[in-house]
Short mmCIF file of C-alpha atoms and ligand atoms in Angstrom, two decimals:
data_model
loop_
_atom_site.label_atom_id
_atom_site.label_comp_id
_atom_site.label_asym_id
_atom_site.label_seq_id
_atom_site.Cartn_x
_atom_site.Cartn_y
_atom_site.Cartn_z
CA MET A 123 0.00 0.00 0.00
CA TYR A 124 2.83 2.43 0.79
CA LYS A 125 5.62 3.30 -1.65
CA ILE A 126 9.35 3.03 -0.89
CA PRO A 127 10.53 6.55 -0.02
CA ALA A 128 12.74 8.27 -2.60
CA THR A 129 14.16 10.81 -0.17
CA THR A 130 15.94 8.58 2.37
CA LEU A 131 19.16 6.58 2.33
CA PHE A 132 18.03 3.61 4.40
CA ILE A 133 14.95 4.37 6.52
CA GLY A 134 11.92 2.67 4.93
CA LYS A 135 13.87 1.24 2.00
CA LYS A 136 12.57 -2.11 3.11
CA LEU A 137 8.92 -1.54 3.87
CA VAL A 138 6.70 -4.34 5.13
CA PHE A 139 3.01 -3.44 5.03
CA VAL A 140 0.44 -5.70 6.67
CA PRO A 141 -3.26 -4.80 6.73
CA GLU A 142 -3.52 -6.18 10.26
CA CYS A 143 -1.22 -7.56 12.94
CA HIS A 144 -1.12 -7.82 16.72
CA SER A 145 1.62 -5.20 17.14
CA THR A 146 4.14 -3.88 14.61
CA ASN A 147 6.82 -3.87 17.35
CA THR A 148 6.18 -7.55 18.05
CA LEU A 149 6.11 -8.39 14.34
CA ALA A 150 9.34 -6.48 13.70
CA LEU A 151 11.01 -8.30 16.61
CA GLU A 152 9.80 -11.66 15.28
CA MET A 153 11.13 -10.82 11.81
CA THR A 154 14.58 -9.96 13.14
CA GLU A 155 14.68 -13.33 14.92
CA THR A 156 13.79 -15.39 11.85
CA SER A 157 15.26 -13.54 8.84
CA SER A 158 17.91 -11.02 7.91
CA VAL A 159 16.43 -7.57 8.30
CA PRO A 160 18.47 -4.58 7.13
CA GLU A 161 18.79 -1.51 9.31
CA GLY A 162 16.00 0.97 8.55
CA THR A 163 13.42 -1.74 7.81
CA VAL A 164 9.92 -0.53 8.60
CA VAL A 165 6.93 -2.66 9.54
CA ILE A 166 3.64 -0.82 9.16
CA ALA A 167 0.05 -1.92 9.75
CA ASP A 168 -3.35 -0.41 9.09
CA HIS A 169 -4.73 -2.05 12.19
CA GLN A 170 -3.13 -3.48 15.33
CA THR A 171 -5.21 -5.94 17.34
CA ALA A 172 -2.88 -5.78 20.36
CA GLY A 173 -0.96 -2.51 20.02
CA ARG A 174 1.41 -2.00 22.92
CA GLY A 175 2.18 1.22 24.80
CA GLN A 176 4.50 2.29 27.56
CA ARG A 177 4.24 0.96 31.12
CA GLY A 178 2.49 -2.20 29.85
CA ASN A 179 -0.50 -0.21 28.56
CA SER A 180 -2.28 -0.97 25.31
CA TRP A 181 -2.25 1.37 22.31
CA GLU A 182 -5.57 1.63 20.55
CA THR A 183 -6.24 3.59 17.39
CA ALA A 184 -8.99 3.62 14.77
CA PRO A 185 -8.15 1.27 11.85
CA ALA A 186 -6.82 2.82 8.61
CA SER A 187 -6.84 6.35 10.03
CA ASN A 188 -3.43 6.77 11.59
CA LEU A 189 0.17 5.58 11.29
CA THR A 190 1.31 2.61 13.37
CA LEU A 191 4.81 1.50 12.48
CA SER A 192 8.09 0.17 13.80
CA ILE A 193 11.59 0.99 12.59
CA VAL A 194 14.48 -1.44 13.08
CA LEU A 195 17.79 0.20 14.02
CA ARG A 196 21.23 -1.27 14.68
CA PRO A 197 22.94 1.65 16.38
CA LYS A 198 26.71 1.25 16.32
CA ALA A 199 28.60 1.87 19.56
CA LEU A 200 25.59 2.90 21.64
CA ASN A 201 26.39 2.11 25.25
CA VAL A 202 23.48 0.90 27.40
CA LYS A 203 23.95 3.85 29.73
CA ASP A 204 23.38 6.26 26.81
CA GLN A 205 20.28 4.56 25.39
CA PHE A 206 18.02 7.48 26.31
CA ILE A 207 19.35 9.22 23.17
CA LEU A 208 17.03 6.93 21.17
CA ASN A 209 14.10 8.71 22.84
CA VAL A 210 15.73 12.06 22.17
CA PHE A 211 16.21 11.73 18.41
CA THR A 212 12.93 9.87 17.83
CA SER A 213 10.86 12.49 19.69
CA LEU A 214 12.67 15.29 17.89
CA ALA A 215 11.99 13.68 14.52
CA ILE A 216 8.24 13.63 15.22
CA HIS A 217 8.44 17.13 16.65
CA ASP A 218 10.14 18.32 13.42
CA LEU A 219 7.49 16.58 11.32
CA LEU A 220 4.57 18.14 13.18
CA MET A 221 6.16 21.58 13.31
CA ASP A 222 6.26 21.43 9.52
CA LYS A 223 2.64 20.30 9.17
CA LEU A 224 0.75 22.15 11.91
CA ASP A 225 0.43 25.66 13.24
CA ALA A 226 0.32 24.67 16.91
CA THR A 227 2.27 24.43 20.14
CA ILE A 228 4.21 21.18 20.00
CA ASN A 229 6.18 19.78 22.92
CA ILE A 230 7.92 16.59 23.95
CA LYS A 231 6.62 15.15 27.19
CA TRP A 232 9.37 13.16 28.88
CA PRO A 233 10.35 10.58 27.91
CA ASN A 234 8.82 10.58 24.43
CA ASP A 235 5.16 11.60 24.10
CA ILE A 236 4.43 14.25 21.52
CA ILE A 237 1.99 16.83 22.84
CA VAL A 238 0.13 19.18 20.52
CA ASN A 239 -1.81 22.01 22.12
CA ASP A 240 -1.64 20.13 25.46
CA LYS A 241 -2.97 16.81 24.07
CA LYS A 242 -1.12 13.67 23.05
CA ALA A 243 -0.83 13.18 19.28
CA CYS A 244 1.89 10.55 19.15
CA GLY A 245 3.23 7.77 21.38
CA ILE A 246 6.57 6.04 21.03
CA LEU A 247 7.62 2.62 22.32
CA ILE A 248 11.32 1.80 22.01
CA GLU A 249 12.41 -1.78 22.67
CA ASN A 250 16.13 -2.51 22.81
CA GLN A 251 18.22 -5.63 22.64
CA ILE A 252 21.44 -5.54 24.61
CA GLN A 253 24.68 -7.42 24.00
CA GLY A 254 27.27 -6.86 26.71
CA GLN A 255 27.29 -3.12 27.31
CA GLN A 256 25.98 -2.23 23.84
CA VAL A 257 22.52 -1.72 22.36
CA SER A 258 22.72 -4.19 19.46
CA GLN A 259 19.26 -3.53 18.05
CA SER A 260 16.40 -1.18 18.68
CA VAL A 261 12.80 -1.40 17.50
CA VAL A 262 11.32 2.08 17.49
CA GLY A 263 7.51 1.89 17.53
CA ILE A 264 5.59 5.01 16.56
CA GLY A 265 1.84 5.55 16.85
CA LEU A 266 0.96 8.87 15.21
CA ASN A 267 -2.66 10.04 15.24
CA VAL A 268 -3.22 11.36 11.74
CA ASN A 269 -6.89 11.41 10.71
CA GLN A 270 -8.74 10.01 13.73
CA SER A 271 -11.46 12.42 14.84
CA LEU A 272 -12.97 10.68 17.88
CA PHE A 273 -11.08 9.53 20.95
CA SER A 274 -12.26 7.83 24.11
CA THR A 275 -10.26 10.35 26.16
CA ASN A 276 -10.06 14.12 25.88
CA LEU A 277 -6.32 13.89 26.48
CA ALA A 278 -5.67 12.72 22.89
CA THR A 279 -5.69 14.53 19.58
CA SER A 280 -4.73 14.03 15.93
CA MET A 281 -3.13 16.01 13.13
CA ALA A 282 -6.54 16.34 11.44
CA LEU A 283 -8.24 17.67 14.58
CA ILE A 284 -5.51 20.26 15.06
CA GLY A 285 -5.04 21.18 11.41
CA GLY A 286 -8.74 21.09 10.52
CA THR A 287 -8.00 19.05 7.41
CA HIS A 288 -7.47 15.46 6.24
CA PHE A 289 -3.83 14.40 5.77
CA ASP A 290 -2.55 11.96 3.15
CA ARG A 291 -0.93 9.22 5.26
CA GLU A 292 1.51 8.29 2.50
CA VAL A 293 2.86 11.86 2.39
CA VAL A 294 3.06 12.04 6.19
CA LEU A 295 4.88 8.70 6.28
CA ASN A 296 7.46 9.78 3.71
CA ASP A 297 8.12 13.01 5.58
CA LEU A 298 8.35 11.07 8.86
CA PHE A 299 11.05 8.86 7.31
CA SER A 300 13.05 11.92 6.18
CA CYS A 301 12.76 13.61 9.58
CA PHE A 302 13.70 10.40 11.38
CA GLU A 303 16.71 9.69 9.21
CA ALA A 304 17.99 13.27 9.57
CA ARG A 305 17.86 13.11 13.38
CA TYR A 306 19.32 9.58 13.48
CA LEU A 307 22.22 10.68 11.26
CA GLN A 308 22.77 13.65 13.55
CA TRP A 309 23.34 11.18 16.36
CA ARG A 310 25.59 8.97 14.18
CA GLU A 311 27.71 12.05 13.39
CA GLY A 312 28.36 12.48 17.13
CA ARG A 313 26.12 15.49 17.64
CA SER A 314 24.37 14.20 20.76
CA ASN A 315 24.79 17.51 22.58
CA SER A 316 22.85 19.50 20.00
CA LEU A 317 20.15 16.80 19.99
CA THR A 318 19.84 17.01 23.76
CA ASP A 319 19.72 20.83 23.63
CA ALA A 320 16.87 20.71 21.10
CA TYR A 321 15.04 18.11 23.21
CA LEU A 322 15.32 20.27 26.35
CA LYS A 323 14.19 23.37 24.45
CA ASN A 324 10.94 21.61 23.56
CA LEU A 325 10.40 19.72 26.80
CA TYR A 326 6.81 19.94 28.09
CA TRP A 327 6.37 21.77 31.43
CA LYS A 328 10.10 22.56 31.66
CA ASP A 329 10.85 25.44 34.05
CA GLU A 330 7.16 25.80 35.03
CA PRO A 331 5.87 24.80 38.48
CA HIS A 332 3.35 21.93 38.26
CA THR A 333 1.80 19.19 40.36
CA PHE A 334 3.26 15.69 40.05
CA ALA A 335 2.63 12.44 41.93
CA SER A 336 5.08 9.83 43.10
CA GLU A 337 4.21 6.74 45.17
CA GLY A 338 0.65 8.12 45.45
CA VAL A 339 1.76 11.44 46.97
CA GLU A 340 1.21 14.72 45.14
CA PHE A 341 3.84 17.43 45.23
CA THR A 342 4.73 20.68 43.47
CA GLY A 343 7.90 20.74 41.45
CA THR A 344 9.60 22.19 38.40
CA ILE A 345 11.21 20.12 35.67
CA ARG A 346 14.79 21.29 35.25
CA GLY A 347 16.23 18.74 32.84
CA ILE A 348 17.32 15.20 32.17
CA GLY A 349 19.93 13.43 34.29
CA ALA A 350 21.99 10.25 34.05
CA PHE A 351 20.24 7.35 32.29
CA GLY A 352 17.56 9.77 31.02
CA LYS A 353 15.97 10.31 34.41
CA LEU A 354 13.68 13.33 34.83
CA ILE A 355 15.07 15.97 37.18
CA VAL A 356 12.40 17.79 39.17
CA GLN A 357 13.24 20.61 41.54
CA THR A 358 11.07 20.89 44.65
CA ALA A 359 11.12 23.40 47.49
CA ASN A 360 13.48 21.09 49.40
CA ASP A 361 15.72 19.39 46.84
CA ASP A 362 16.28 18.17 43.29
CA ARG A 363 14.93 14.68 42.66
CA SER A 364 15.36 12.36 39.69
CA TYR A 365 12.72 9.92 38.50
CA ASP A 366 12.47 6.87 36.28
CA ILE A 367 9.45 6.42 34.02
CA LYS A 368 7.40 4.35 36.47
CA GLU A 369 8.18 6.60 39.41
CA ILE A 370 6.39 9.84 38.51
CA LYS A 371 3.03 10.98 37.09
CA TYR A 372 2.20 14.37 35.66
CA VAL A 373 -0.95 15.63 37.45
CA ARG A 374 -1.72 19.29 36.51
C1 BTN B 792 2.77 5.03 24.41
O1 BTN B 792 2.28 4.37 25.34
O2 BTN B 792 2.66 6.25 24.37
C2 BTN B 792 3.52 4.33 23.32
C3 BTN B 792 2.62 3.91 22.20
C4 BTN B 792 3.37 3.28 21.05
C5 BTN B 792 2.44 2.75 20.00
C6 BTN B 792 3.15 2.23 18.79
S1 BTN B 792 2.04 1.89 17.46
C7 BTN B 792 3.30 1.06 16.59
C8 BTN B 792 4.12 0.28 17.60
N1 BTN B 792 3.55 -1.03 17.82
C9 BTN B 792 3.07 -1.16 19.05
O3 BTN B 792 2.51 -2.18 19.49
N2 BTN B 792 3.28 -0.06 19.75
C10 BTN B 792 3.96 0.96 18.97
#
């Protein structure tokens, strides 16, 4: 259904489209176990019956309305302790894409949600395989809400709802590949610092006091940045604290 992109060097050059699957991340992982899959291979489905999200949640989207895909990467010389950079360049790629398509406020909610006008438009699930101290393979799953107009929660949105128009998914996909490859190459060229700067510049709620919850207790704090291993640094009246993904919730 989708064409091979003409504008990229390796992202999407092998494109596996399935009308339906359980989860493109799972299918991509299965493919890498049973066949030789070049870096940049993309698995894309029109409908996932068991789409997976972060923290063990499910990812549900209307069939044939959005983009649900997984990209296989084999990052060279990526130490396990630096793996958060995968979140950084993937989020920035989607941020770049949406900045180009929409006239809206677009932020990255740590670690990798893409927030448009305060609602989530894209979720990312990155699953890594580790060999020794290195990330040997990464499956980057992206669920981008393109044309869906109804959601079961008022915390979600889509490109069409924000832009007030229908988007051609093939065009969006091709542009996503270009944005993704550009940010991935930026990392491969050793420019992690400029990636991290751009990520922090667009970080949702950064430098604004907000209410968070940890271990069921609400507190006021201000996001100040990202620490070792990609932990979120939140300043409170008493101290600076750092949190892993399962340890903190954004409240208001
Ligand atoms: C999140 O919880 O925000 C992450 C959602 C990630 C969804 C995408 S859709 C394509 C890929 N396949 C999956 O099963 N999940 C990811």
